[in-house]
Coordinates of N, CA and C and ligand atoms in Angstrom, one line a residue:
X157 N 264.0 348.0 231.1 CA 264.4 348.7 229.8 C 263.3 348.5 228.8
X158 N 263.1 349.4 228.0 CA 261.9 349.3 227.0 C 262.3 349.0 225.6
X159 N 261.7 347.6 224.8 CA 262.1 347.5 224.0 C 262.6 348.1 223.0
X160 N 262.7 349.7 222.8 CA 263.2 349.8 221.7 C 264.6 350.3 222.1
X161 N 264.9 350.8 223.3 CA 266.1 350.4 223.8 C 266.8 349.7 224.2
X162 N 266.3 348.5 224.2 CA 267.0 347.2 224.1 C 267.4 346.7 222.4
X163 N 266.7 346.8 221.9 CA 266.9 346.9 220.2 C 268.2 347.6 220.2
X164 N 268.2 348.5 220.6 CA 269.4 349.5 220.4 C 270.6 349.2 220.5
X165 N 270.4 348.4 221.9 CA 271.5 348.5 222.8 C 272.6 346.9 222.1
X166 N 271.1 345.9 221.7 CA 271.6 345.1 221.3 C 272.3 344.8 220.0
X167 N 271.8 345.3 218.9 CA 272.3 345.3 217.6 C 274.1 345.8 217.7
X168 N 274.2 344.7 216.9 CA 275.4 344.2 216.3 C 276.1 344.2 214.5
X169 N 277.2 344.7 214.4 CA 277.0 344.1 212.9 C 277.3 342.6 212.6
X170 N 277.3 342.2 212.1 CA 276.8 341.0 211.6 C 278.1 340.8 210.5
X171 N 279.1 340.3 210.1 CA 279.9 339.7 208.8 C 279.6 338.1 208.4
X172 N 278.8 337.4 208.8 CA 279.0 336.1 208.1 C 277.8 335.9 208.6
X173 N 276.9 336.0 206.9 CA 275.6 335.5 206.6 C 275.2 333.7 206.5
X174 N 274.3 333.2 207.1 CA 274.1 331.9 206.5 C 273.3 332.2 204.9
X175 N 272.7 330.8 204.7 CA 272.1 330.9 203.2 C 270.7 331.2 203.9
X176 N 270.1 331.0 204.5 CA 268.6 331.1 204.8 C 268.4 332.2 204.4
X177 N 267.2 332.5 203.6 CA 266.5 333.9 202.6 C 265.8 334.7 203.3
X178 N 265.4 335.7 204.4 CA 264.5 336.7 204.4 C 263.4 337.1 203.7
X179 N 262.2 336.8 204.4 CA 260.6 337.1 203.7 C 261.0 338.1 203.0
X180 N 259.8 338.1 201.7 CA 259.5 339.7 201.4 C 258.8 340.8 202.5
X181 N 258.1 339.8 203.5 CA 257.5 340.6 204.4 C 258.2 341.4 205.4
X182 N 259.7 341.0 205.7 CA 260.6 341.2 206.5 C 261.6 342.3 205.4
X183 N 261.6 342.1 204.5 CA 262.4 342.9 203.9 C 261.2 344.4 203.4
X184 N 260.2 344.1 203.2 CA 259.3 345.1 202.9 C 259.1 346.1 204.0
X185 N 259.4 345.0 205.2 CA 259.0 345.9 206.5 C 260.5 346.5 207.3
X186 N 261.1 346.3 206.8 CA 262.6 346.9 207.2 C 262.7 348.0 206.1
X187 N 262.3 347.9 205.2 CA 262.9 348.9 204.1 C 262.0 350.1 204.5
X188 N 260.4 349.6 204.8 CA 259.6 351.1 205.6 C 260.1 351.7 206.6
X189 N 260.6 351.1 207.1 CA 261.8 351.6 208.1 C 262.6 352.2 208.1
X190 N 263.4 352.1 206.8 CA 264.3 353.1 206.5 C 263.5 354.6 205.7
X191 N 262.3 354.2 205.0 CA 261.5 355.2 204.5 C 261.1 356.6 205.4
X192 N 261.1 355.7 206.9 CA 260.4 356.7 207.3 C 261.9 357.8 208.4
X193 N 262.8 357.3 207.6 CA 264.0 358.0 208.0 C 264.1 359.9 208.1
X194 N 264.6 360.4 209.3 CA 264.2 362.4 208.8 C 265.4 361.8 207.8
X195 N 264.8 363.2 207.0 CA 265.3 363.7 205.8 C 265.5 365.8 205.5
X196 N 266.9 365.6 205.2 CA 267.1 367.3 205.6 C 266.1 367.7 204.5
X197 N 265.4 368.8 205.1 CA 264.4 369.6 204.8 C 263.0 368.7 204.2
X198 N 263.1 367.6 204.4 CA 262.5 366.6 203.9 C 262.2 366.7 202.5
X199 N 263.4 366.6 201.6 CA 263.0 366.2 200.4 C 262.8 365.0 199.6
X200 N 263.3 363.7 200.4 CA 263.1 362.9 200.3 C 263.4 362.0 199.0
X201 N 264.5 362.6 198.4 CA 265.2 362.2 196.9 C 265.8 360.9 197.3
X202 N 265.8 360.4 198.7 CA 266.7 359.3 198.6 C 266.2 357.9 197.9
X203 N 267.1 356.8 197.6 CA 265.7 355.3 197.6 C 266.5 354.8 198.2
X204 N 265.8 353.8 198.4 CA 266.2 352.6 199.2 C 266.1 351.1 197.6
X205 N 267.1 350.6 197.3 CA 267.1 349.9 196.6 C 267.1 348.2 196.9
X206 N 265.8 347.3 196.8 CA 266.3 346.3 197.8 C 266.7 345.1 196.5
X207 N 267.8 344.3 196.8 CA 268.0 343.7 195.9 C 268.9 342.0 196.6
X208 N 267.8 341.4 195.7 CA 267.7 339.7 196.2 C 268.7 339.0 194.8
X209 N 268.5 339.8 193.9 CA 269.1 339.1 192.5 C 270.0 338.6 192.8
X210 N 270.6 337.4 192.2 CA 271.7 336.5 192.7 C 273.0 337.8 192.2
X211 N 272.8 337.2 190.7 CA 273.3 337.5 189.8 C 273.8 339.4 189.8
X212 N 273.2 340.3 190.1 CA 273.1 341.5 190.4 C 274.5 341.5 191.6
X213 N 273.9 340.9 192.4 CA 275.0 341.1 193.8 C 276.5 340.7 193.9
X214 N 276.3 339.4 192.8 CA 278.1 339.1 191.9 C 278.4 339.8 191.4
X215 N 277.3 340.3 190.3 CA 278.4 341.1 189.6 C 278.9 343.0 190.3
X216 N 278.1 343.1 190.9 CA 278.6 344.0 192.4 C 280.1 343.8 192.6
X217 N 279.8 343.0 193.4 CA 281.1 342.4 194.2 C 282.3 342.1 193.4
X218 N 282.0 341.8 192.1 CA 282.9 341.5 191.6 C 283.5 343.1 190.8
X219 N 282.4 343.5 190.6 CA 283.0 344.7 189.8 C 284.1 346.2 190.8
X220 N 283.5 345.9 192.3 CA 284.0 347.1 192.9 C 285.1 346.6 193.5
X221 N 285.8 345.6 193.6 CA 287.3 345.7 193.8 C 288.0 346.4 192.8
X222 N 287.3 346.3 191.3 CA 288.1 346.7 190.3 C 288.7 348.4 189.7
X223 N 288.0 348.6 190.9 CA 287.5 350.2 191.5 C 288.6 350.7 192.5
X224 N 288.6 349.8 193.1 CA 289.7 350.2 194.6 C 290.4 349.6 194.8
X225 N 291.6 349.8 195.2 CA 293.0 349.7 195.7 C 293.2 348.5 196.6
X226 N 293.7 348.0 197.2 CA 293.5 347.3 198.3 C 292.1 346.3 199.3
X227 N 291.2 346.5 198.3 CA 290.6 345.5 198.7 C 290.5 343.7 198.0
X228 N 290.5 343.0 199.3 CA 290.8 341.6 198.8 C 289.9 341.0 197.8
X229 N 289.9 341.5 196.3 CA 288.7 340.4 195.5 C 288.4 339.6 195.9
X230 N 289.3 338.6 196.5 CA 289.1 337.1 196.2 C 288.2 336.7 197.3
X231 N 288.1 337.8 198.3 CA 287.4 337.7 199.7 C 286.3 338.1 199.9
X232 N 286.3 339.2 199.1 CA 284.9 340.5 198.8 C 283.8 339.6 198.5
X233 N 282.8 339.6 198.8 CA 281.4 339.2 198.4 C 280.4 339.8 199.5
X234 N 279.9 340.8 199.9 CA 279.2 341.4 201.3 C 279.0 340.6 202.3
X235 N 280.3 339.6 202.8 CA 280.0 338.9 203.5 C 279.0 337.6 203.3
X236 N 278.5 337.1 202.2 CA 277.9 336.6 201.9 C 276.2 336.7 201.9
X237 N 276.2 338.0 202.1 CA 274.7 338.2 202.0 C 274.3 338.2 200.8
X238 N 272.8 338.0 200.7 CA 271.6 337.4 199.7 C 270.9 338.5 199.6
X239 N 270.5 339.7 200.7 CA 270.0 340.5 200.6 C 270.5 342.0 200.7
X240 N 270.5 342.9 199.2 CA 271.2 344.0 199.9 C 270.4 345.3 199.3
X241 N 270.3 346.4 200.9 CA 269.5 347.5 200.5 C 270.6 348.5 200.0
X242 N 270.4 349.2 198.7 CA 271.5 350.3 198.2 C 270.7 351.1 199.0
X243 N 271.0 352.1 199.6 CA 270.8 353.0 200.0 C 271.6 354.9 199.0
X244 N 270.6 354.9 198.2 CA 271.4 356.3 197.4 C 271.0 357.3 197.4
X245 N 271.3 358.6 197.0 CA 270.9 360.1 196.8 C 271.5 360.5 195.9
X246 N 270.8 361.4 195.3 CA 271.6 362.3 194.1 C 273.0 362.5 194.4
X247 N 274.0 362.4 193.5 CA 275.4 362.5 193.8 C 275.9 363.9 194.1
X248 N 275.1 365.0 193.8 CA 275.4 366.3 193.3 C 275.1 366.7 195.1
X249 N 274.6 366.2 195.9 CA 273.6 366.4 196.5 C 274.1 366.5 198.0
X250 N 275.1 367.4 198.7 CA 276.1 366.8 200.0 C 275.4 366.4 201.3
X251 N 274.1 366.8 201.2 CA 273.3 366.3 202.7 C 273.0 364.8 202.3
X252 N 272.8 364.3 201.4 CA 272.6 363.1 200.6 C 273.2 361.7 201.5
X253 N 273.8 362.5 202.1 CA 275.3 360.9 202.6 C 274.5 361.1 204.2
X254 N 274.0 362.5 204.7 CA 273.7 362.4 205.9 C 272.2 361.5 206.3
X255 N 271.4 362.2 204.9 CA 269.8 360.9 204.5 C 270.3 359.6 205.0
X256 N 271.3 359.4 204.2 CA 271.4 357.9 203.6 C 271.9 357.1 205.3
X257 N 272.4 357.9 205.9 CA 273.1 357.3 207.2 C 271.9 357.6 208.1
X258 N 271.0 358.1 207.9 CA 269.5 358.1 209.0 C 268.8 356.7 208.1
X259 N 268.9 356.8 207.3 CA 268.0 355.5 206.7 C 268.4 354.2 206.8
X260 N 269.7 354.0 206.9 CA 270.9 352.7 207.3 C 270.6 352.7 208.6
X261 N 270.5 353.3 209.5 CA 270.4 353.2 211.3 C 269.3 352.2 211.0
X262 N 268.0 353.4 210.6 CA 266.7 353.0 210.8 C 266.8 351.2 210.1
X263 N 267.1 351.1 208.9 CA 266.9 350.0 208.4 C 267.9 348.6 209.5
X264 N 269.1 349.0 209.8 CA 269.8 348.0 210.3 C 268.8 348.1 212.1
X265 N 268.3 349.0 212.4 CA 268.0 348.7 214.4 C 266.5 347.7 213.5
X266 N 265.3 348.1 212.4 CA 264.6 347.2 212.1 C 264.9 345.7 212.1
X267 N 265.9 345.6 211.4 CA 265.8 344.4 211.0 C 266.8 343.4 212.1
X268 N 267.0 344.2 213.0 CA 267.5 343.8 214.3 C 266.1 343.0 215.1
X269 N 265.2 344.3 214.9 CA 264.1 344.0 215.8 C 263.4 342.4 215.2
X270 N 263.6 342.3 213.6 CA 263.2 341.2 213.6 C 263.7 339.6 213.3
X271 N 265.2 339.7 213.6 CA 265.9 338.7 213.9 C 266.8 338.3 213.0
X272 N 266.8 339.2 212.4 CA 267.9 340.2 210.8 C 269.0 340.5 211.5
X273 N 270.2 340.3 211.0 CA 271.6 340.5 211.0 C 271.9 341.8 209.8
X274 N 272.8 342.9 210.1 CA 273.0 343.6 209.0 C 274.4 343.9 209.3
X275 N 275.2 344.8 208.0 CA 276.4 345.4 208.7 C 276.4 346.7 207.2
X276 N 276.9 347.1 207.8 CA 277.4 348.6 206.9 C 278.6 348.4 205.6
X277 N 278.3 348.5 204.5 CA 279.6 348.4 203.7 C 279.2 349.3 203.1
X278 N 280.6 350.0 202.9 CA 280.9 351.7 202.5 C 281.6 351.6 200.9
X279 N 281.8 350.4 200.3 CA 282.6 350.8 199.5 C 281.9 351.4 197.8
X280 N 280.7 351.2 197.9 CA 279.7 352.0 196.9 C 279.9 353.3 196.8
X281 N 280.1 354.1 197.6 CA 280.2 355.4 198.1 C 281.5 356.0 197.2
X282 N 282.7 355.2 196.6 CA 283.8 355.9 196.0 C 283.8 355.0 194.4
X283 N 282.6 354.4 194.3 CA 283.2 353.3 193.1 C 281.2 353.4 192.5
X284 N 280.3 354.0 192.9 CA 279.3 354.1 192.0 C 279.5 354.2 190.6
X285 N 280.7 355.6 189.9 CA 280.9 355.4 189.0 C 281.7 354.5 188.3
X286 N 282.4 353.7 188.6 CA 282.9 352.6 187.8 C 282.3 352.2 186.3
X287 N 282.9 351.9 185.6 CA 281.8 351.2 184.5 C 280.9 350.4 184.8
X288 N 281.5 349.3 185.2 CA 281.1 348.1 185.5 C 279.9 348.0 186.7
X289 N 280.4 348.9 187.5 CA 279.6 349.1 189.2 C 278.2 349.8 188.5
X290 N 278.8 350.4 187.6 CA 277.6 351.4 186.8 C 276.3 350.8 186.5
X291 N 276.9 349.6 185.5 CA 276.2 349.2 184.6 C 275.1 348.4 185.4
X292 N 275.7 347.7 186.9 CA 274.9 346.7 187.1 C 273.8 347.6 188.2
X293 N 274.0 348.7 188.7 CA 273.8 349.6 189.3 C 272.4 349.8 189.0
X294 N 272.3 350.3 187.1 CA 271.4 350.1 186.8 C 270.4 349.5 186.4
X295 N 271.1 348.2 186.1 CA 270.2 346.3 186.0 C 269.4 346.9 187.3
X296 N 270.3 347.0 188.4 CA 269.2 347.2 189.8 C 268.0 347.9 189.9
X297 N 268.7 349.2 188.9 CA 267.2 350.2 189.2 C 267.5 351.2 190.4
X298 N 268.8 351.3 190.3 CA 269.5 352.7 190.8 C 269.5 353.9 190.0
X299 N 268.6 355.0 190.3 CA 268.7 356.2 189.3 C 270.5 356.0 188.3
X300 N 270.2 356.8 187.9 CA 271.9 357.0 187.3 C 272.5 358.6 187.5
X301 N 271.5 359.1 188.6 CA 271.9 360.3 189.1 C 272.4 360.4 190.5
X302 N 272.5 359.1 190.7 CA 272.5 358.5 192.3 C 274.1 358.1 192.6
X303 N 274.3 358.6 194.0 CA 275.7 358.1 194.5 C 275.1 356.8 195.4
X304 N 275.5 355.6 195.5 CA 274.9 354.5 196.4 C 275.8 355.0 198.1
X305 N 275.5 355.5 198.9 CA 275.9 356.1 199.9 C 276.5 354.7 201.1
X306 N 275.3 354.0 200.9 CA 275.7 353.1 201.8 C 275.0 351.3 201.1
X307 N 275.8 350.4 201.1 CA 275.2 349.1 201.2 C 274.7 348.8 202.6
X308 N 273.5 348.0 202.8 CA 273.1 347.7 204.1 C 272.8 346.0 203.4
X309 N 273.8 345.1 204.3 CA 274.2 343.8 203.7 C 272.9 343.2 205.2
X310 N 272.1 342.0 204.4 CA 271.6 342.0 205.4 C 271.4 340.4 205.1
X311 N 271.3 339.4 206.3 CA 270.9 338.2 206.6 C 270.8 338.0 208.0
X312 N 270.5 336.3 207.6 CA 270.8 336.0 209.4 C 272.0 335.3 209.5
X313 N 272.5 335.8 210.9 CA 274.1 335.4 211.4 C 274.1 334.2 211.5
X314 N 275.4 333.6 210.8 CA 275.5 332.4 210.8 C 276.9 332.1 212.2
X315 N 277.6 332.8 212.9 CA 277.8 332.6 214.1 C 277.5 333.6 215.3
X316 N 277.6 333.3 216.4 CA 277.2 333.9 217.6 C 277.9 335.6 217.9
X317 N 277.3 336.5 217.9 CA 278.4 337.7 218.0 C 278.6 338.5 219.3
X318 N 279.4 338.9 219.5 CA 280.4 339.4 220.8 C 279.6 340.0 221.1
X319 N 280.5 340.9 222.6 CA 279.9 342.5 222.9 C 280.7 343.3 222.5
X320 N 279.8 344.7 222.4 CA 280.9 345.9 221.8 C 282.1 346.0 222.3
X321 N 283.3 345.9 221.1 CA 284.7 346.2 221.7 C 285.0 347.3 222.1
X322 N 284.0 348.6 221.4 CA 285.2 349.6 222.2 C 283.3 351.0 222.5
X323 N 283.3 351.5 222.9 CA 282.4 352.4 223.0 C 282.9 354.0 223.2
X324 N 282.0 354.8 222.4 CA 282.5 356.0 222.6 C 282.2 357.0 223.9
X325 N 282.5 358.1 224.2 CA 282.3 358.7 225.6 C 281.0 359.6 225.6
X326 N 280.3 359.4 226.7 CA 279.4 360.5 226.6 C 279.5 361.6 227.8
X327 N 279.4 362.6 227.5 CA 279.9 363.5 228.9 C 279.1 364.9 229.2
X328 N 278.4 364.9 230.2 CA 277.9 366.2 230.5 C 278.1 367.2 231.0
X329 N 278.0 368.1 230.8 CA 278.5 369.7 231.3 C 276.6 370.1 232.3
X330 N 277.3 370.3 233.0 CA 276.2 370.5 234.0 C 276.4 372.0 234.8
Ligands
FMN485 C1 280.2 355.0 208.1 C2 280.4 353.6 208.4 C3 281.1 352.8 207.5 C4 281.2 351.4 207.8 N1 281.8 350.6 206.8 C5 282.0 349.3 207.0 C6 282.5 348.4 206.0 O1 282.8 348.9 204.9 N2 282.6 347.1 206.3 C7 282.2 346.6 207.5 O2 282.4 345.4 207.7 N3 281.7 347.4 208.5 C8 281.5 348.7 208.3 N4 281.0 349.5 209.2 C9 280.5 348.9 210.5 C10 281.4 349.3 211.7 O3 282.7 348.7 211.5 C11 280.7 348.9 213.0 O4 279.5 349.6 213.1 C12 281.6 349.1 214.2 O5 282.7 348.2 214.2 C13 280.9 348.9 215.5 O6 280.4 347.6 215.6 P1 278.8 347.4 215.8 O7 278.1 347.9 214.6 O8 278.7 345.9 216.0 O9 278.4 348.2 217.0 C14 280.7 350.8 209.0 C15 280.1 351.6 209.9 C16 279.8 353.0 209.6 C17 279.0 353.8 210.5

């Protein structure tokens, strides 16, 4: 099998980050990764937002339960990660959410390849406008025209993770 199929095959999400920090060189080189994501008609409005700030990523976490219904505050923190890419596009913008999920693949199979843990958290996507989600949104250096589509929570796994529980079907008509 050829490495980048094995990359593939192996990546996992990841929920429980240790403390250990990720280079700039590894977060620089995952985020090109997502850069070089297709993009419909290639307009390329999306960013990739990479954010180490302590302080930034609290007040995140703390602000978007305040946003939504049933999620556990007291549990919420992205799993404990240190490093998180916003992944956003114009809000106005409906191919926007499709960018942003070619640039999340690209960035979580990278940072797979180099010994990066990632996992997908969706809940930016209904709570960007928040006040609070707003405000810190832009401490980040998220346009203010921008829906955050996807968080891509990233560290390294601090336990061992399974095999896929359930797989979808693939089927040919011949
Ligand atoms: C659109 C989308 C939204 C997701 N949202 C979340 C999320 O909010 N929190 C989370 O822990 N995982 C989230 N995930 C990760 C999925 O739960 C995960 O990919 C799935 O369980 C399969 O596991 P695997 O990634 O290890 O193959 C999301 C994945 C996708 C594609």
């Amino acid at each position: 099998m050829n490495a980048v199929i094995e990359n593939i095959l192996t990546r996992r999400s990841i929920r429980s980050f240790s403390d250990k920090k990720i280079s700039r060189e590894d977060l620089e080189l995952i985020a090109k990764a997502g850069q070089y994501a297709p993009s419909a008609m290639n307009q390329q409005t999306f960013q990739i937002t990479v954010v180490t700030n302590e302080d930034i990523i609290k007040r995140l976490y703390t602000a978007i339960p305040k946003y939504m219904e049933g999620l556990n505050a007291s549990a919420y923190n992205f799993y404990g990660s240190k490093h998180l890419m916003l992944i956003s596009d114009k809000a106005d913008k409906e191919i926007g959410q499709m960018d942003c999920a070619c640039v999340a693949e690209n960035i979580f199979l990278a940072a797979h390849s180099v010994g990066v843990g990632s996992v997908w958290v969706n809940q930016l996507r209904n709570t960007s406008d928040g006040e609070e989600v707003r405000a810190a949104l832009n401490d980040a250096g998220v346009p203010a025209d921008h829906k955050v589509w996807v968080i891509a929570a990233l560290g390294y796994a601090s336990a061992p993770v399974g095999d896929k529980e359930k797989i979808a079907k693939i089927h040919f008509c011949e």
